[in-house]
Tab-separated table of C-alpha atoms in Angstrom:
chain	number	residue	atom	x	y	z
T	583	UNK	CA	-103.823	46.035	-50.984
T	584	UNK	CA	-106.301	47.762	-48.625
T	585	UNK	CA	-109.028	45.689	-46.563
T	586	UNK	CA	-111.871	48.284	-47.288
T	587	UNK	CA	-115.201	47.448	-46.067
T	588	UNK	CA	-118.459	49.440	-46.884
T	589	UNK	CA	-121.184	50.379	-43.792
T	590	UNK	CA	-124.457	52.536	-45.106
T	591	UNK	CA	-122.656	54.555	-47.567
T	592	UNK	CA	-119.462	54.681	-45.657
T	593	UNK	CA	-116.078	52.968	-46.083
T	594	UNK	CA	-113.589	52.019	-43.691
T	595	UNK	CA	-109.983	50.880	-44.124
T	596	UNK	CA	-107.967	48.843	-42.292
T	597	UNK	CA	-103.922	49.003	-43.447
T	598	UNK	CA	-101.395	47.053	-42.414
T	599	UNK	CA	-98.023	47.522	-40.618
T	600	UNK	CA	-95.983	47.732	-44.105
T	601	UNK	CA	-98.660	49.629	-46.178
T	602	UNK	CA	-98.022	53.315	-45.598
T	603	UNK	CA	-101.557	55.255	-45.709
T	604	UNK	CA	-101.940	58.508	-47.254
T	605	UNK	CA	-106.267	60.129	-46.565
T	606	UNK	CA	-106.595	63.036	-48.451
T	607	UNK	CA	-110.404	64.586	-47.547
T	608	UNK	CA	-111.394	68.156	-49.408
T	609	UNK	CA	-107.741	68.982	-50.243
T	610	UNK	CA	-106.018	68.485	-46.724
T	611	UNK	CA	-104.689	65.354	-45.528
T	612	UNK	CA	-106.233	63.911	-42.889
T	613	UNK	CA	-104.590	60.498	-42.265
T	614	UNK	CA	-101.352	59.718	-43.073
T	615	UNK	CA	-98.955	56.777	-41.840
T	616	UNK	CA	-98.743	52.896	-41.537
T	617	UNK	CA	-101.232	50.429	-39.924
T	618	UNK	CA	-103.917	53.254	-39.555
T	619	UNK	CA	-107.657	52.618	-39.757
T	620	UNK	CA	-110.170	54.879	-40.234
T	621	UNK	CA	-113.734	55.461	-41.443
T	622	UNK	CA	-114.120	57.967	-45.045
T	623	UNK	CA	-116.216	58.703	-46.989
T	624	UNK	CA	-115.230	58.158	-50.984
T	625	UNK	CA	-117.227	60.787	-52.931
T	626	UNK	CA	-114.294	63.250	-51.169
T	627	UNK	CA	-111.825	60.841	-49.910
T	628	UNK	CA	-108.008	60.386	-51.905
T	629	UNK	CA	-106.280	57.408	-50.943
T	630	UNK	CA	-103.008	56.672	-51.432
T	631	UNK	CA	-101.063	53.025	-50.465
T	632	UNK	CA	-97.317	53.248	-50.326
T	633	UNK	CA	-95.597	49.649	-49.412
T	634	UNK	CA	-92.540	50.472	-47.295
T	635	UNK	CA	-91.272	46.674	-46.839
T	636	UNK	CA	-87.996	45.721	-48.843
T	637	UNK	CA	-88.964	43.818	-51.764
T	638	UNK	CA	-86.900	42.092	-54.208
T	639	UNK	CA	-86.428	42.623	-58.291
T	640	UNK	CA	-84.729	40.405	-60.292
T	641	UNK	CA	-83.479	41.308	-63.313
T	642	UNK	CA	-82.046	39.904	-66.323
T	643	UNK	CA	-80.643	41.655	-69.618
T	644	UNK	CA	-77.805	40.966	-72.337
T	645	UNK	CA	-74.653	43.398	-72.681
T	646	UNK	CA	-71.886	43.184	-74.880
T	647	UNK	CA	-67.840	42.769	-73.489
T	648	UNK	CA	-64.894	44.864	-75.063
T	649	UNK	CA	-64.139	41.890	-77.266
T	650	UNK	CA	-68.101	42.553	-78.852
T	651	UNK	CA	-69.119	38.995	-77.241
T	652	UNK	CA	-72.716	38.614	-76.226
T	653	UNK	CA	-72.834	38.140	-72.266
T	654	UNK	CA	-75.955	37.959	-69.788
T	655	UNK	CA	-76.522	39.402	-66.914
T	656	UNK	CA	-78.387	37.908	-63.824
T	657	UNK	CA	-78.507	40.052	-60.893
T	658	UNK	CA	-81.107	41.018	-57.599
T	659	UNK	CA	-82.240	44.545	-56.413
T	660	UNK	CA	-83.058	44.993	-52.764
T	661	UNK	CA	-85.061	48.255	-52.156
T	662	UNK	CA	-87.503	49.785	-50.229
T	663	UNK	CA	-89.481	53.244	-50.302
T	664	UNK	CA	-87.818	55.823	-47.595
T	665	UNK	CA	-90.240	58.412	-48.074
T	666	UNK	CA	-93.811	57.036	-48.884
T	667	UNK	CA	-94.945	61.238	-49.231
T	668	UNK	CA	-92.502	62.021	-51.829
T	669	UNK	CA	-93.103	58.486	-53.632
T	670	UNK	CA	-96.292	59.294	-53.532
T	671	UNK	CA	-96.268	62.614	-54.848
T	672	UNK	CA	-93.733	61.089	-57.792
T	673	UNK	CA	-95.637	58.322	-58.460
T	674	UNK	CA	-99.375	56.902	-58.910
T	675	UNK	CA	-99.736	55.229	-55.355
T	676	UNK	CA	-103.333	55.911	-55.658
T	677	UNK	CA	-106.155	53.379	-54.662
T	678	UNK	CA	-109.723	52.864	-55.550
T	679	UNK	CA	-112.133	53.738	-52.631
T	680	UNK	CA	-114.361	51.221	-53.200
T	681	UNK	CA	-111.846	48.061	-53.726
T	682	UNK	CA	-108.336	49.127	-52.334
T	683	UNK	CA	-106.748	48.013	-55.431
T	684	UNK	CA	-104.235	50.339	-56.901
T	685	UNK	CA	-106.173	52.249	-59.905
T	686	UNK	CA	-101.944	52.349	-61.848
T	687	UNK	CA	-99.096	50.283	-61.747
T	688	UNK	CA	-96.604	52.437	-59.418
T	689	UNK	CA	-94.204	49.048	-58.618
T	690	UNK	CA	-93.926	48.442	-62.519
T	691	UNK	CA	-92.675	51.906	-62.671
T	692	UNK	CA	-90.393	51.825	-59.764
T	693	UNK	CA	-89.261	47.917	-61.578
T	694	UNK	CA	-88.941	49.979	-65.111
T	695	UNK	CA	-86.646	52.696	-63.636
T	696	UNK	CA	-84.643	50.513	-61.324
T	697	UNK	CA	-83.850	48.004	-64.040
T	698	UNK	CA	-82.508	50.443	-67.130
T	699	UNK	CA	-80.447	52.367	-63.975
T	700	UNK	CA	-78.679	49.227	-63.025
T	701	UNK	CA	-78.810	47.632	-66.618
T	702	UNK	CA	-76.754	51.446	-67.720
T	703	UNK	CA	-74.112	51.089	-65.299
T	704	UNK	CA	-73.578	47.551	-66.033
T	705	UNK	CA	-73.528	47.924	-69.843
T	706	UNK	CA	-71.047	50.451	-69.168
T	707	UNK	CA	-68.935	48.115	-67.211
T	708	UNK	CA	-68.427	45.056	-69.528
T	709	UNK	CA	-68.337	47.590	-72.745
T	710	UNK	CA	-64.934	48.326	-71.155
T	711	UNK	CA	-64.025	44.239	-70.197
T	712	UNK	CA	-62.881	41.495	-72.165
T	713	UNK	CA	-64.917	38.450	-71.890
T	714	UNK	CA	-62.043	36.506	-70.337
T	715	UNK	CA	-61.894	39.304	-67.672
T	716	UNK	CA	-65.428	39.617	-67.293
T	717	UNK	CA	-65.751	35.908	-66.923
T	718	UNK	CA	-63.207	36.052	-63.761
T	719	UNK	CA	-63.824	39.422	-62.421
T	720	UNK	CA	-66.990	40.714	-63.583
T	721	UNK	CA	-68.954	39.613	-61.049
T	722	UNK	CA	-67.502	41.812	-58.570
T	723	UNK	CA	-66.903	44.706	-61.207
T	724	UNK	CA	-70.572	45.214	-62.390
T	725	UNK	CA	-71.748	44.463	-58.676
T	726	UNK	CA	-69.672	47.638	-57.190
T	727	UNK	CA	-70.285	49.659	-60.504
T	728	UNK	CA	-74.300	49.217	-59.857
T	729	UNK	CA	-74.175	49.792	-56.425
T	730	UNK	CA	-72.185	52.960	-57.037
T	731	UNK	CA	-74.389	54.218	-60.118
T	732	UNK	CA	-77.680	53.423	-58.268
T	733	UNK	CA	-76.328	54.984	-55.005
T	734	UNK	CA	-75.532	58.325	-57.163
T	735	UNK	CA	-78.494	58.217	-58.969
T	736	UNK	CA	-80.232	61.413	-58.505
T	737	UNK	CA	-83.705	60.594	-59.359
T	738	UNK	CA	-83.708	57.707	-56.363
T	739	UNK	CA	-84.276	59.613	-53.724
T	740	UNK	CA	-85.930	62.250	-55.682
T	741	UNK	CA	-88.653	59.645	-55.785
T	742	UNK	CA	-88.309	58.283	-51.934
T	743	UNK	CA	-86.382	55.002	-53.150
T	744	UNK	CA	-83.657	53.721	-51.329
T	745	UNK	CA	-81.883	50.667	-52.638
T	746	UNK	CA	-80.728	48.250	-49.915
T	747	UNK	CA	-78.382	45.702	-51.458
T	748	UNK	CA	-77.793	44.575	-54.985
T	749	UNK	CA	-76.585	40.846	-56.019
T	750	UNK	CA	-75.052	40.031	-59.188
T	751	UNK	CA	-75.683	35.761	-59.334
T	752	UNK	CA	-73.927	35.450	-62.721
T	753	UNK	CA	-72.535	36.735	-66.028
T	754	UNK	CA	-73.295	33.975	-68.976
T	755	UNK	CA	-71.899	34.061	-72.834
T	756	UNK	CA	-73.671	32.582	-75.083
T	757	UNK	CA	-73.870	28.719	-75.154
T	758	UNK	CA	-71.149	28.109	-78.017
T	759	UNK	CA	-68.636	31.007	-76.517
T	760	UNK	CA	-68.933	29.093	-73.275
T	761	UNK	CA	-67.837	25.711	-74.295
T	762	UNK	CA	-65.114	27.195	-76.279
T	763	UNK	CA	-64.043	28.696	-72.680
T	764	UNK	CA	-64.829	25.604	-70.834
T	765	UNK	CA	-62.829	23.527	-73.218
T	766	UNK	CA	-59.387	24.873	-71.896
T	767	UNK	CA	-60.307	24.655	-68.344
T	768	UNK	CA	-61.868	21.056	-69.093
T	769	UNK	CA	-58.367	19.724	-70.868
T	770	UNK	CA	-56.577	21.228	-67.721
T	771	UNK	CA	-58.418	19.297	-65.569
T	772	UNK	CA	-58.112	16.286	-67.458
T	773	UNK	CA	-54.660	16.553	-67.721
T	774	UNK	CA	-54.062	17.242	-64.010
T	775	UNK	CA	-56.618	14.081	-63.587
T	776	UNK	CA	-54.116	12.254	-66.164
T	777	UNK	CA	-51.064	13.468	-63.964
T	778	UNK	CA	-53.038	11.991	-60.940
T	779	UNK	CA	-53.765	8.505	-62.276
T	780	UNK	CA	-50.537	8.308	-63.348
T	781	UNK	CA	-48.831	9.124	-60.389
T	782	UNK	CA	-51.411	7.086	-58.637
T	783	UNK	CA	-50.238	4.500	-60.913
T	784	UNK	CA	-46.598	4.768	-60.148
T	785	UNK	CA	-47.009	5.094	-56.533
T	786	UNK	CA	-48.947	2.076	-56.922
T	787	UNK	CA	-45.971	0.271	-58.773
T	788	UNK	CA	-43.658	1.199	-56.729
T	789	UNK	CA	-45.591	-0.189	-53.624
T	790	UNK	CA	-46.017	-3.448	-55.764
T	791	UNK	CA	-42.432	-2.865	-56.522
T	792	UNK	CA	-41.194	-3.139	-52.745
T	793	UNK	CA	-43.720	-5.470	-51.847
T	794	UNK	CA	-41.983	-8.092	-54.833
T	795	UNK	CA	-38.529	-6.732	-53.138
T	796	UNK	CA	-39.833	-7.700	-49.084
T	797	UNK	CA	-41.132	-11.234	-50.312
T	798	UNK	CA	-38.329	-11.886	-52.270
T	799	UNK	CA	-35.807	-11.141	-49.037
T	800	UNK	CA	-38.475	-12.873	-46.690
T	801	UNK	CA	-37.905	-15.768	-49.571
T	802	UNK	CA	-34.372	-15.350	-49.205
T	803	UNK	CA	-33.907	-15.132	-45.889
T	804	UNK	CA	-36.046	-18.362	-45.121
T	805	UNK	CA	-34.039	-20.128	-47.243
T	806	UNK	CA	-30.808	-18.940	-45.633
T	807	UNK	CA	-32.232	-20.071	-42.262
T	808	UNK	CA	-33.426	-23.414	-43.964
T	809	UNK	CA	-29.241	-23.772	-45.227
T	810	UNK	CA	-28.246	-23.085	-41.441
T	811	UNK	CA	-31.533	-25.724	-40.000
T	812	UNK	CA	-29.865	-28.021	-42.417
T	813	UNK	CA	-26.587	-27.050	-41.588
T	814	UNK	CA	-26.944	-27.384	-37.835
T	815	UNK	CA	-28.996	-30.821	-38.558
T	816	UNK	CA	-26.265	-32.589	-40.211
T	817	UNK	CA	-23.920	-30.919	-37.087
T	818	UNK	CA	-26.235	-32.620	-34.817
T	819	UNK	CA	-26.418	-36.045	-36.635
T	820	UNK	CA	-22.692	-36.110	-37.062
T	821	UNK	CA	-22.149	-35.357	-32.934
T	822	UNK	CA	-24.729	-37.673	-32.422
T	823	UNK	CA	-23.473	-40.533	-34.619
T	824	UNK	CA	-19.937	-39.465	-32.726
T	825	UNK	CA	-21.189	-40.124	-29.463
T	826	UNK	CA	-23.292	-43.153	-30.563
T	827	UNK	CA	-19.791	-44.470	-31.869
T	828	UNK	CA	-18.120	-43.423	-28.544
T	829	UNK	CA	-20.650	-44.995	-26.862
T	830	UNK	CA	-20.914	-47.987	-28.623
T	831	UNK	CA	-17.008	-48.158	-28.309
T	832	UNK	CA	-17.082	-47.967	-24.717
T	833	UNK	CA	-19.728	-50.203	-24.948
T	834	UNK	CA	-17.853	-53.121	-26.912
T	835	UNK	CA	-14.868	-52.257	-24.840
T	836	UNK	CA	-16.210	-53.127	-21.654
T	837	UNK	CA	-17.923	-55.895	-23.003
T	838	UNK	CA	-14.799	-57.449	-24.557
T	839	UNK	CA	-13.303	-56.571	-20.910
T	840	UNK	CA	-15.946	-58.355	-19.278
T	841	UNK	CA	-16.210	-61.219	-22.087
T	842	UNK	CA	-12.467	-61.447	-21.292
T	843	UNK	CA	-12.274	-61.493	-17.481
T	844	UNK	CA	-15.722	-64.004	-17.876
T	845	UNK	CA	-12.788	-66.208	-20.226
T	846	UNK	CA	-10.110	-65.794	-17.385
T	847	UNK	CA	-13.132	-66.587	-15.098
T	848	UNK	CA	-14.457	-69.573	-16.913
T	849	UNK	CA	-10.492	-70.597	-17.885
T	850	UNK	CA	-9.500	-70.213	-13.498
T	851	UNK	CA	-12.654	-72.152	-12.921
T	852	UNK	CA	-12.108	-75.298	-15.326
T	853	UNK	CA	-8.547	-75.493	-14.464
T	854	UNK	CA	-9.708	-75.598	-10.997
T	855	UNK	CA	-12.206	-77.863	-11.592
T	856	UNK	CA	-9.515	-80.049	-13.715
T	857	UNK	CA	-7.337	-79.532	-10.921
T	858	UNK	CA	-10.052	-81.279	-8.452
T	859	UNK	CA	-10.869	-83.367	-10.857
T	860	UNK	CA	-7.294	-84.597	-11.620
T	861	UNK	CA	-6.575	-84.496	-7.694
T	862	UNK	CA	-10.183	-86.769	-6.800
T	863	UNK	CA	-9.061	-88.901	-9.850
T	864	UNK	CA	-5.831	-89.180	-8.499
T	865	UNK	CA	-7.060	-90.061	-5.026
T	866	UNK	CA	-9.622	-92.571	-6.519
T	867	UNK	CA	-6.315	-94.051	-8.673
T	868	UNK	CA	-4.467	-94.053	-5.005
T	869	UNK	CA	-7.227	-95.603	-3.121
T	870	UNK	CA	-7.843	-98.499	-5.943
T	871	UNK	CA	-4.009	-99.189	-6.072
T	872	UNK	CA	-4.406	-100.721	-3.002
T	873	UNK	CA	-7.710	-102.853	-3.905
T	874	UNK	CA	-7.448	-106.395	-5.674
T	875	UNK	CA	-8.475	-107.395	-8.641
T	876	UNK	CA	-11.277	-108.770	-7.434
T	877	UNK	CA	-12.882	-105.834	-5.745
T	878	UNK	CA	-12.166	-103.288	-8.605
T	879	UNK	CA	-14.281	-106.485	-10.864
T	880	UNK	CA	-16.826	-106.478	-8.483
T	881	UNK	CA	-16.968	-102.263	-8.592
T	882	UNK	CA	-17.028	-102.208	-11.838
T	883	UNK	CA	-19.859	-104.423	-12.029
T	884	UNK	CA	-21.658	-102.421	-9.447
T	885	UNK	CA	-21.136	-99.572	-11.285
T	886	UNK	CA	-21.790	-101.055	-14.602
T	887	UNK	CA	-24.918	-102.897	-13.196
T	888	UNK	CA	-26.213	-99.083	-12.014
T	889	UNK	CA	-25.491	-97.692	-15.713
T	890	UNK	CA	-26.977	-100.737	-17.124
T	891	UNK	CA	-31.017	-100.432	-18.434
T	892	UNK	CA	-33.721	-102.405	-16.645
T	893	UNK	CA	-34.144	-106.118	-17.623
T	894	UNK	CA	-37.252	-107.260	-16.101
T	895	UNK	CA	-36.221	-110.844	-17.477
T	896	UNK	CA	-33.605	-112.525	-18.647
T	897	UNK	CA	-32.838	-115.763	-20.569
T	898	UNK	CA	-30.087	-117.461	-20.622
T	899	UNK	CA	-29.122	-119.958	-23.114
T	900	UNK	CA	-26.827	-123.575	-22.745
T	901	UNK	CA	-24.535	-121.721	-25.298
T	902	UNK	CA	-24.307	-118.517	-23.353
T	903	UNK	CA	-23.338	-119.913	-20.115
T	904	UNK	CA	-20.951	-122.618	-21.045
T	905	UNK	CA	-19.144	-119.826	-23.011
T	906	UNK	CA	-18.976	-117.586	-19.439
T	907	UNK	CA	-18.039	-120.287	-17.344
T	908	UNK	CA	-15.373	-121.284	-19.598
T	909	UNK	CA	-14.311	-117.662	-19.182
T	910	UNK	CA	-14.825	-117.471	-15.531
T	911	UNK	CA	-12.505	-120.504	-15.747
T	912	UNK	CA	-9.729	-119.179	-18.028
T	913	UNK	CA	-9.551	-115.823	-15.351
T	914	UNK	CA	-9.310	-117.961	-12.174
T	915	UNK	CA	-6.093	-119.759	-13.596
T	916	UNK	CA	-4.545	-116.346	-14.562
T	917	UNK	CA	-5.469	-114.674	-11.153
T	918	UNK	CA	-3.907	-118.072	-9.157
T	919	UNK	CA	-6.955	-119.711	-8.293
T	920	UNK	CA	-9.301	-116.619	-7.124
T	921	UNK	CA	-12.261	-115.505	-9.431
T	922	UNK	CA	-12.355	-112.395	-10.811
C-alpha cells in the first residue's frame, strides 16, 4: 500500500522499491516506475500500484484419479508481475488518492485465475492416473503438467504474469482409501520387521550356540589337562617314592655296612681286650705261682679289706674269736707250722 500524506490540499506519495507506480494527471502519464515519490494533486490524479515482488499462492483443491477415487491436491505458485503497464491495463491496480489502499481486489483476481489454470491441468493429469500410480508418481506428473500448462497459458503474459516456480507438496485420498493403501505397505514392513527379529533371533542363538560349544571345550580341555596334572602327579610321587626307596636302601645299606664293620670293630676290640686281659691274667697267674701261701692270704685280705665297707667299730665276741683261733690253728698244722 502507498504512504500518502496530505499538505494544504495536496498529496504526496512515497512508494517503495517493490510497488511499481503508475501517475496518470489529465489523461497522460506523468510518473511511472518503482520507488518514485512525488507530489499530485487528486481531483486529476490516477494512481495505479502494481507489486512486482514474487509472492507465493497456495492452493488446495480435490480431483478425481482414472480409477474415480477422490484425491487432494496440495501444491505452491511462485509468481511475480513482468509487466506492471500491461497488468495494469488488464487488471484494477487502481488506488484511492486519499488512502493508498487499492479501491478492487486485483491479487484475488490474479489468485482466482492462477488457481483454476493450475487446478485444469492437474485435473487433467490424474483423470488419466490410477490412484496407485498417482500415489507413486503423481507428484512429479501433475508438477511438470502445471508447469507446462501455466507456461503455455496464453492469457499469462497477456496480463504481465510470469510464474516463477510451482511446488506440488502432496497428493492425499481420502482418509479410508489411504489406510486401505497403507495397510499393504504396513504388513510389508511388519513382516520384513518379523524377518529381522527372527534372524536377529537366530543369529543370537547361534552366538549362544557357540558360546555353549567354546565353554564346553574350555570345560573339556581343563579337564584333560587336570587327567595329565594328575597323571604327571602320580609320575612324580611314584619317582619320588623310587628314589626315597633308593635312598633309603643305600641308606640301610651303608648303615648295616657300618653297623657291621662297628661289630668287626667292637668283636677285634674285645678279643683284644680278652687277649690282654687273658695275657695280664696270665702274667698275674705267673707272678703268684711263685708267691706262698701266705702272701697270696695276706693279698687277698688286702684286697678284700679295700672291697670291704667301712666299720667304724667292731665287736668281737668270746664265741667269735675262739672259733677263729681255732681256725687259725687248724691252717698252721696243714701249712707245717706257718700261719696262713
Amino acid at each position: 500500500m502507498a504512504d500518502i500524506t496530505k499538505r494544504f490540499g495536496w498529496r504526496h506519495l512515497r512508494g517503495t522499491p517493490t510497488a511499481h507506480i503508475r501517475h496518470h494527471r489529465g489523461g497522460r502519464l506523468a510518473h511511472d516506475g518503482a520507488g518514485v515519490s512525488f507530489w499530485f494533486r487528486p481531483l486529476v490524479a490516477a494512481l495505479s500500484e502494481v507489486p512486482v515482488d514474487d509472492r507465493e499462492l497456495a492452493m488446495t483443491f480435490h480431483g478425481r484419479t482414472a480409477d474415480f477415487q477422490d484425491i487432494a491436491v496440495q501444491a505452491t505458485l511462485t509468481y511475480r508481475i513482468a509487466d506492471p503497464a500491461v497488468a495494469a491495463e488488464h487488471l484494477d491496480f487502481s488506488v484511492d488518492p486519499d488512502t493508498g489502499v487499492w479501491r478492487g481486489a486485483p491479487l484475488e483476481q490474479l489468485s482466482t485465475l492462477l488457481t483454476e489454470t493450475a487446478q485444469q491441468h492437474a485435473l487433467d493429469v490424474l483423470a488419466r492416473t490410477p490412484l496407485e500410480s498417482a500415489m507413486t508418481d503423481g507428484v512429479t506428473a501433475v508438477r511438470e503438467r502445471v508447469a507446462a500448462g501455466l507456461a503455455a497459458e496464453p492469457r499469462l503474459p497477456a496480463s504481465g504474469i510470469e510464474v516463477v516456480s510451482v511446488r506440488v507438496m502432496a497428493l492425499r485420498p481420502e482418509p479410508e482409501v489411504e489406510r486401505a493403501l497403507r495397510t499393504p505397505a504396513r504388513e510389508r514392513i511388519q513382516q520384513e520387521a518379523d524377518r529381522a527379529t527372527y534372524e536377529r533371533r537366530a543369529v543370537a542363538v547361534e552366538r549362544e550356540r557357540t558360546i555353549a560349544e567354546n565353554e564346553l571345550a574350555s570345560r573339556i580341555e581343563l579337564a584333560r589337562r587336570e587327567e595329565q596334572l594328575v597323571e604327571q602327579r602320580g609320575t612324580n610321587a611314584r619317582r619320588e617314592a623310587e628314589e626315597q626307596a633308593a635312598a633309603d636302601a643305600v641308606r640301610a645299606t651303608a648303615e648295616a655296612e657300618r653297623s657291621v664293620r662297628l661289630a668287626h670293630a667292637e668283636a677285634e676290640g674285645a678279643r683284644e681286650i680278652g687277649e690282654a686281659r687273658a695275657q695280664a691274667q696270665a702274667a698275674w697267674l705267673r707272678v703268684h705261682a711263685d708267691t706262698d701261701a701266705a702272701t697270696l692270704h695276706a693279698l687277698t685280705g688286702t684286697r678284700l679289706a679295700e672291697n670291704l665297707p667301712r666299720i667304724d667299730s667292731l665287736t668281737v665276741s668270746p664265741d667269735v674269736l675262739t672259733g677263729l683261733l681255732a681256725k687259725l690253728g687248724t691252717g698252721q698244722g696243714a701249712d707245717g707250722g706257718r700261719p696262713a
